[in-house]
Amino acid sequence: MSKLTKSCSSLQRLGVILHISKNHNIVVKLENIPKIGDYVFDRNLKKIGVVKDIIGSTSSPFALVRCEPIRTQIESGAILYYSSPHRSRR
């Protein structure tokens, strides 16, 4: 079993990074469709940001991910993962 499946079974593969802008936005070619507000993680399970928008056509969607200040290097072509934040029930 990989580190990802052992550590956090709720993680799903988001897709591949296409572009990283200077203002800390990442464009990701989606493999699975997340919800806006879902957390985004790198391959080392470090939280790198939040899904801010879904753009493009329904046949070829992209996500805009707003990055937190990055302590590790993220490069185009890297695979990202996502998970929904835990929300309290009332």
One Martini backbone bead per residue (centre of mass of N, CA, C, O) as a GRO file, in nm:
protein
   90
    1MET     BB    1   0.097   0.035   0.020
    2SER     BB    2   0.066   0.352   0.007
    3LYS     BB    3   0.094   0.640   0.175
    4LEU     BB    4  -0.181   0.756   0.090
    5THR     BB    5  -0.370   0.510   0.166
    6LYS     BB    6  -0.283   0.487   0.467
    7SER     BB    7  -0.326   0.790   0.572
    8CYS     BB    8  -0.567   0.888   0.344
    9SER     BB    9  -0.858   0.768   0.212
   10SER     BB   10  -0.994   1.058   0.117
   11LEU     BB   11  -0.806   1.083  -0.102
   12GLN     BB   12  -0.780   1.240  -0.424
   13ARG     BB   13  -0.722   1.276  -0.746
   14LEU     BB   14  -0.686   1.571  -0.925
   15GLY     BB   15  -0.397   1.628  -1.088
   16VAL     BB   16  -0.215   1.830  -1.316
   17ILE     BB   17   0.021   2.062  -1.344
   18LEU     BB   18   0.043   2.345  -1.570
   19HIS     BB   19   0.043   2.615  -1.376
   20ILE     BB   20   0.241   2.886  -1.220
   21SER     BB   21   0.195   3.172  -1.064
   22LYS     BB   22   0.306   3.464  -0.906
   23ASN     BB   23   0.016   3.469  -0.727
   24HIS     BB   24  -0.037   3.162  -0.625
   25ASN     BB   25  -0.148   3.009  -0.878
   26ILE     BB   26  -0.305   2.703  -0.988
   27VAL     BB   27  -0.317   2.495  -1.274
   28VAL     BB   28  -0.545   2.215  -1.318
   29LYS     BB   29  -0.580   1.909  -1.461
   30LEU     BB   30  -0.857   1.719  -1.443
   31GLU     BB   31  -0.974   1.395  -1.311
   32ASN     BB   32  -1.133   1.518  -1.072
   33ILE     BB   33  -1.414   1.666  -0.912
   34PRO     BB   34  -1.422   1.918  -0.706
   35LYS     BB   35  -1.477   2.132  -0.452
   36ILE     BB   36  -1.518   2.426  -0.342
   37GLY     BB   37  -1.270   2.427  -0.071
   38ASP     BB   38  -1.085   2.217  -0.116
   39TYR     BB   39  -0.813   2.047  -0.035
   40VAL     BB   40  -0.459   2.060  -0.121
   41PHE     BB   41  -0.208   1.813  -0.217
   42ASP     BB   42   0.077   1.659  -0.217
   43ARG     BB   43   0.275   1.370  -0.227
   44ASN     BB   44   0.349   1.444   0.099
   45LEU     BB   45   0.079   1.557   0.241
   46LYS     BB   46   0.087   1.863   0.182
   47LYS     BB   47  -0.059   2.151   0.226
   48ILE     BB   48  -0.111   2.399  -0.051
   49GLY     BB   49  -0.440   2.444  -0.069
   50VAL     BB   50  -0.730   2.580  -0.254
   51VAL     BB   51  -1.020   2.555  -0.412
   52LYS     BB   52  -1.160   2.830  -0.615
   53ASP     BB   53  -1.201   2.702  -0.918
   54ILE     BB   54  -1.392   2.612  -1.212
   55ILE     BB   55  -1.280   2.556  -1.547
   56GLY     BB   56  -1.409   2.524  -1.848
   57SER     BB   57  -1.506   2.250  -1.981
   58THR     BB   58  -1.668   1.951  -1.925
   59SER     BB   59  -1.444   1.785  -2.097
   60SER     BB   60  -1.206   2.018  -1.985
   61PRO     BB   61  -1.118   2.065  -1.681
   62PHE     BB   62  -1.027   2.318  -1.437
   63ALA     BB   63  -0.822   2.432  -1.165
   64LEU     BB   64  -0.810   2.674  -0.909
   65VAL     BB   65  -0.529   2.723  -0.694
   66ARG     BB   66  -0.471   2.846  -0.378
   67CYS     BB   67  -0.182   2.924  -0.230
   68GLU     BB   68   0.025   2.875   0.006
   69PRO     BB   69   0.293   2.915   0.159
   70ILE     BB   70   0.585   2.773   0.030
   71ARG     BB   71   0.827   2.520   0.141
   72THR     BB   72   0.799   2.374  -0.123
   73GLN     BB   73   0.845   2.243  -0.428
   74ILE     BB   74   0.658   2.325  -0.722
   75GLU     BB   75   0.574   2.164  -1.031
   76SER     BB   76   0.523   2.111  -1.332
   77GLY     BB   77   0.357   1.786  -1.348
   78ALA     BB   78   0.245   1.751  -1.087
   79ILE     BB   79   0.071   1.571  -0.849
   80LEU     BB   80  -0.253   1.606  -0.711
   81TYR     BB   81  -0.460   1.633  -0.415
   82TYR     BB   82  -0.785   1.574  -0.245
   83SER     BB   83  -0.999   1.717   0.025
   84SER     BB   84  -1.242   1.744   0.242
   85PRO     BB   85  -1.346   1.926   0.480
   86HIS     BB   86  -1.430   1.932   0.799
   87ARG     BB   87  -1.769   1.939   0.902
   88SER     BB   88  -1.987   2.052   1.112
   89ARG     BB   89  -2.265   1.947   1.285
   90ARG     BB   90  -2.609   2.057   1.393
   0.00000   0.00000   0.00000
